[in-house]
Amino acid sequence: MAGHSQFKNIMHRKGKVDAVRSKVFSKLAREITVAAKMGMPDPNMNPRLRAAILAARAENMPKDNIQRAINKAVGGEGENYEEIRYEGYGPGGAAVIVEAMTDNRNRTASDIRSYFTKSGGNLAETGAVSFMFDRVGLVEFGPEVGNADAVLDAAIDAGAEDVASSEHGHEIYCEQTSLNEVTKALEEKFGEPKASKLVWKPQTPVPVDDETGEKLMKLMETLEEHDDVQNVYGNFELSDALMQKMAG
């Protein structure tokens, strides 16, 4: 998925140190608590909570941590987080969407704005770049579930709209309203997915030169490292050479 997938693949290849893993767990726990607060604390009755738990399991988050995050919602504990979407232009004019969950809107907005500015980009108004993306459902499976043809056939039967397969696994896209149904159908075929979530998919990925690509990846990494940022998406496409260099 252009900037988003390439960024995730590079980070995956680099591996996670303990400090980064702890931050990932904290963000996952926040999403689980918010999802459980907004709906039923039962993942079978709450698609968003189920998606949050799937994401936590994919990162090997301990079961106790997951249950503790759910219990916080049931017990009315924890901070009240506000979900905010930021949109802006990174180096070279690439479109970037940032999804955050914060208990201090002013602090988060100030930090995000400074990251864009320091990278040579700029933060824009909400809606400034989201029209270049589609809001869709994404179901992810590892490469071990089958080859590209097998996954494509299963995805079509499940009602999905598009599939992107690579050495890292399979990304299956569907309409956002049918994410739950498509996930369940694929789960019957392949078992539990690595992820099932709503994402921003760029309509037309824009290739960038390697110098710009490095600056964009630095911005993406800086944004991801912020405690309040849950997801980052871009509409740019890196060269294979730069992908290998940055993953090295």
Short mmCIF file of C-alpha atoms in Angstrom, two decimals:
data_model
loop_
_atom_site.label_atom_id
_atom_site.label_comp_id
_atom_site.label_asym_id
_atom_site.label_seq_id
_atom_site.Cartn_x
_atom_site.Cartn_y
_atom_site.Cartn_z
CA MET A 1 0.00 0.00 0.00
CA ALA A 2 2.65 2.44 -1.11
CA GLY A 3 4.19 4.43 1.76
CA HIS A 4 2.38 2.56 4.51
CA SER A 5 3.28 -0.99 3.47
CA GLN A 6 6.84 -0.13 2.52
CA PHE A 7 7.36 1.61 5.86
CA LYS A 8 5.97 -1.40 7.77
CA ASN A 9 8.13 -3.83 5.80
CA ILE A 10 11.29 -1.84 6.47
CA MET A 11 10.52 -1.56 10.19
CA HIS A 12 9.76 -5.30 10.32
CA ARG A 13 13.07 -6.18 8.69
CA LYS A 14 14.98 -3.93 11.07
CA GLY A 15 13.40 -5.75 14.02
CA LYS A 16 12.21 -4.28 17.30
CA VAL A 17 14.26 -3.41 20.34
CA ASP A 18 12.64 -3.70 23.77
CA ALA A 19 11.97 0.03 24.13
CA VAL A 20 10.16 0.13 20.79
CA ARG A 21 8.17 -3.02 21.63
CA SER A 22 7.07 -1.46 24.92
CA LYS A 23 5.80 1.59 23.04
CA VAL A 24 3.97 -0.64 20.54
CA PHE A 25 2.27 -2.50 23.41
CA SER A 26 1.23 0.80 24.98
CA LYS A 27 -0.40 1.98 21.74
CA LEU A 28 -2.14 -1.36 21.22
CA ALA A 29 -3.46 -1.32 24.78
CA ARG A 30 -4.81 2.20 24.25
CA GLU A 31 -6.70 1.10 21.12
CA ILE A 32 -8.09 -1.98 22.92
CA THR A 33 -9.35 0.12 25.84
CA VAL A 34 -10.95 2.74 23.58
CA ALA A 35 -12.56 0.07 21.38
CA ALA A 36 -13.96 -1.74 24.42
CA LYS A 37 -15.29 1.54 25.84
CA MET A 38 -17.05 2.46 22.58
CA GLY A 39 -18.81 -0.89 22.21
CA MET A 40 -19.24 -4.21 23.94
CA PRO A 41 -16.19 -5.62 25.80
CA ASP A 42 -16.80 -8.88 23.90
CA PRO A 43 -14.68 -9.05 20.69
CA ASN A 44 -17.27 -11.33 19.05
CA MET A 45 -19.82 -8.51 19.36
CA ASN A 46 -17.40 -5.62 18.74
CA PRO A 47 -15.53 -5.68 15.37
CA ARG A 48 -13.22 -2.83 16.34
CA LEU A 49 -12.20 -4.54 19.57
CA ARG A 50 -11.64 -7.79 17.70
CA ALA A 51 -9.41 -5.96 15.21
CA ALA A 52 -7.45 -4.39 18.07
CA ILE A 53 -6.92 -7.78 19.72
CA LEU A 54 -5.78 -9.31 16.40
CA ALA A 55 -3.22 -6.52 16.04
CA ALA A 56 -2.01 -7.13 19.60
CA ARG A 57 -1.62 -10.86 19.01
CA ALA A 58 0.30 -10.20 15.80
CA GLU A 59 2.84 -8.28 17.89
CA ASN A 60 2.97 -11.10 20.47
CA MET A 61 1.41 -8.95 23.16
CA PRO A 62 0.82 -11.13 26.28
CA LYS A 63 -2.76 -12.23 26.95
CA ASP A 64 -2.64 -10.63 30.41
CA ASN A 65 -1.86 -7.24 28.86
CA ILE A 66 -4.78 -7.59 26.44
CA GLN A 67 -7.21 -8.54 29.21
CA ARG A 68 -5.95 -5.73 31.43
CA ALA A 69 -6.67 -3.21 28.67
CA ILE A 70 -10.22 -4.56 28.29
CA ASN A 71 -10.76 -4.50 32.06
CA LYS A 72 -9.78 -0.83 32.15
CA ALA A 73 -12.70 -0.05 29.87
CA VAL A 74 -15.14 -2.21 31.81
CA GLY A 75 -14.06 -0.62 35.08
CA GLY A 76 -14.22 2.89 33.67
CA GLU A 77 -10.51 3.38 34.29
CA GLY A 78 -7.95 5.04 32.09
CA GLU A 79 -7.81 8.41 30.41
CA ASN A 80 -10.41 9.65 27.97
CA TYR A 81 -8.76 9.72 24.57
CA GLU A 82 -9.85 11.78 21.59
CA GLU A 83 -9.30 10.41 18.09
CA ILE A 84 -7.86 12.97 15.67
CA ARG A 85 -6.72 12.77 12.05
CA TYR A 86 -3.95 15.05 10.83
CA GLU A 87 -3.18 15.60 7.15
CA GLY A 88 -0.21 17.21 5.52
CA TYR A 89 2.49 17.24 2.88
CA GLY A 90 5.86 15.63 3.43
CA PRO A 91 9.11 16.26 1.56
CA GLY A 92 8.54 16.44 -2.19
CA GLY A 93 4.85 17.18 -1.67
CA ALA A 94 3.88 13.58 -0.80
CA ALA A 95 0.51 13.28 0.95
CA VAL A 96 0.62 11.98 4.55
CA ILE A 97 -2.24 11.04 6.89
CA VAL A 98 -1.65 10.64 10.64
CA GLU A 99 -4.17 9.00 12.96
CA ALA A 100 -3.70 9.87 16.63
CA MET A 101 -5.36 9.12 19.94
CA THR A 102 -4.66 11.77 22.55
CA ASP A 103 -5.69 13.14 25.94
CA ASN A 104 -4.12 16.50 25.08
CA ARG A 105 -5.06 17.83 21.65
CA ASN A 106 -2.85 20.93 21.84
CA ARG A 107 0.28 18.99 22.74
CA THR A 108 -0.20 16.43 20.00
CA ALA A 109 -1.02 19.01 17.31
CA SER A 110 2.06 21.05 18.22
CA ASP A 111 4.33 18.01 18.05
CA ILE A 112 2.92 16.75 14.74
CA ARG A 113 3.19 20.20 13.18
CA SER A 114 6.84 20.50 14.23
CA TYR A 115 7.67 17.09 12.72
CA PHE A 116 6.21 18.09 9.35
CA THR A 117 7.99 21.45 9.42
CA LYS A 118 11.39 20.00 10.34
CA SER A 119 11.11 17.46 7.53
CA GLY A 120 10.58 20.20 4.94
CA GLY A 121 6.86 19.54 4.68
CA ASN A 122 3.84 21.20 6.24
CA LEU A 123 0.76 20.26 8.20
CA ALA A 124 -2.48 21.15 6.39
CA GLU A 125 -6.18 21.26 7.21
CA THR A 126 -8.20 18.08 7.72
CA GLY A 127 -9.42 17.01 4.29
CA ALA A 128 -6.45 18.54 2.46
CA VAL A 129 -5.04 15.18 1.29
CA SER A 130 -7.53 12.48 2.34
CA PHE A 131 -9.35 12.84 -1.01
CA MET A 132 -6.25 11.21 -2.57
CA PHE A 133 -6.90 8.07 -0.51
CA ASP A 134 -9.76 5.57 -0.20
CA ARG A 135 -11.01 4.45 3.22
CA VAL A 136 -11.07 0.68 2.91
CA GLY A 137 -10.92 -2.53 4.92
CA LEU A 138 -7.63 -4.46 5.02
CA VAL A 139 -7.13 -8.08 6.05
CA GLU A 140 -3.53 -9.29 6.31
CA PHE A 141 -2.19 -12.84 6.24
CA GLY A 142 1.36 -14.17 6.33
CA PRO A 143 2.91 -15.79 3.24
CA GLU A 144 2.49 -19.26 4.78
CA VAL A 145 -1.30 -19.41 4.22
CA GLY A 146 -0.94 -20.02 0.48
CA ASN A 147 0.30 -18.70 -2.84
CA ALA A 148 -1.01 -15.57 -4.53
CA ASP A 149 -3.52 -17.43 -6.72
CA ALA A 150 -5.03 -19.36 -3.80
CA VAL A 151 -5.42 -16.20 -1.72
CA LEU A 152 -6.87 -14.29 -4.67
CA ASP A 153 -9.50 -16.99 -5.27
CA ALA A 154 -10.45 -17.03 -1.59
CA ALA A 155 -10.58 -13.23 -1.47
CA ILE A 156 -12.92 -13.06 -4.47
CA ASP A 157 -15.21 -15.66 -2.88
CA ALA A 158 -15.20 -13.67 0.37
CA GLY A 159 -16.31 -10.50 -1.42
CA ALA A 160 -13.00 -8.63 -1.37
CA GLU A 161 -12.07 -6.09 -4.06
CA ASP A 162 -8.28 -6.30 -4.40
CA VAL A 163 -5.29 -8.38 -3.28
CA ALA A 164 -1.60 -7.46 -3.08
CA SER A 165 0.73 -10.43 -2.47
CA SER A 166 4.48 -10.31 -1.84
CA GLU A 167 7.21 -12.22 -0.03
CA HIS A 168 5.99 -10.61 3.20
CA GLY A 169 2.42 -11.88 2.91
CA HIS A 170 -0.98 -10.99 1.52
CA GLU A 171 -2.95 -7.74 1.82
CA ILE A 172 -6.63 -8.16 1.00
CA TYR A 173 -8.75 -5.05 0.50
CA CYS A 174 -12.52 -4.68 0.71
CA GLU A 175 -15.19 -2.02 1.19
CA GLN A 176 -15.04 -0.62 4.71
CA THR A 177 -18.64 -1.68 5.41
CA SER A 178 -17.90 -5.32 4.60
CA LEU A 179 -14.66 -5.71 6.57
CA ASN A 180 -16.20 -7.89 9.29
CA GLU A 181 -17.90 -10.26 6.84
CA VAL A 182 -14.84 -10.56 4.58
CA THR A 183 -12.59 -11.21 7.59
CA LYS A 184 -14.83 -13.99 8.90
CA ALA A 185 -15.01 -15.68 5.49
CA LEU A 186 -11.22 -15.58 5.06
CA GLU A 187 -10.68 -16.74 8.63
CA GLU A 188 -12.66 -19.90 7.90
CA LYS A 189 -10.29 -20.59 5.01
CA PHE A 190 -6.91 -19.53 6.39
CA GLY A 191 -7.29 -19.20 10.16
CA GLU A 192 -6.85 -16.04 12.20
CA PRO A 193 -5.43 -13.11 10.18
CA LYS A 194 -2.49 -10.99 11.29
CA ALA A 195 -4.66 -7.90 11.03
CA SER A 196 -8.17 -6.77 10.14
CA LYS A 197 -8.63 -3.02 10.14
CA LEU A 198 -9.71 0.12 8.33
CA VAL A 199 -6.90 1.91 6.49
CA TRP A 200 -6.26 4.81 4.12
CA LYS A 201 -5.20 3.38 0.74
CA PRO A 202 -3.64 5.82 -1.75
CA GLN A 203 -5.54 6.01 -5.02
CA THR A 204 -2.43 6.67 -7.12
CA PRO A 205 0.94 5.97 -5.46
CA VAL A 206 3.55 8.54 -6.48
CA PRO A 207 7.14 7.34 -7.14
CA VAL A 208 9.78 9.51 -5.44
CA ASP A 209 13.54 9.76 -5.92
CA ASP A 210 15.78 8.15 -3.32
CA GLU A 211 16.80 11.39 -1.60
CA THR A 212 13.17 12.40 -1.12
CA GLY A 213 12.30 8.84 -0.16
CA GLU A 214 14.82 8.83 2.68
CA LYS A 215 13.42 12.11 4.02
CA LEU A 216 9.87 10.75 3.83
CA MET A 217 10.77 7.55 5.65
CA LYS A 218 12.47 9.58 8.38
CA LEU A 219 9.29 11.64 8.78
CA MET A 220 7.16 8.47 8.89
CA GLU A 221 9.43 6.94 11.51
CA THR A 222 9.44 10.10 13.64
CA LEU A 223 5.65 10.30 13.51
CA GLU A 224 5.24 6.61 14.39
CA GLU A 225 7.49 7.00 17.41
CA HIS A 226 5.20 9.64 18.95
CA ASP A 227 3.24 8.16 21.86
CA ASP A 228 -0.10 9.52 20.61
CA VAL A 229 0.23 8.39 16.98
CA GLN A 230 -1.55 5.14 16.10
CA ASN A 231 -1.12 4.95 12.31
CA VAL A 232 0.69 6.80 9.51
CA TYR A 233 -0.07 6.56 5.78
CA GLY A 234 1.62 8.03 2.72
CA ASN A 235 0.90 8.02 -1.01
CA PHE A 236 4.54 7.71 -2.10
CA GLU A 237 6.41 4.75 -3.56
CA LEU A 238 10.08 3.97 -2.89
CA SER A 239 12.53 2.35 -5.29
CA ASP A 240 13.53 -1.27 -4.64
CA ALA A 241 17.13 -0.13 -4.14
CA LEU A 242 16.17 2.29 -1.38
CA MET A 243 13.92 -0.33 0.25
CA GLN A 244 16.86 -2.75 0.46
CA LYS A 245 19.23 -0.06 1.69
CA MET A 246 16.91 1.09 4.49
CA ALA A 247 16.01 -2.45 5.55
CA GLY A 248 19.68 -3.43 5.67
#
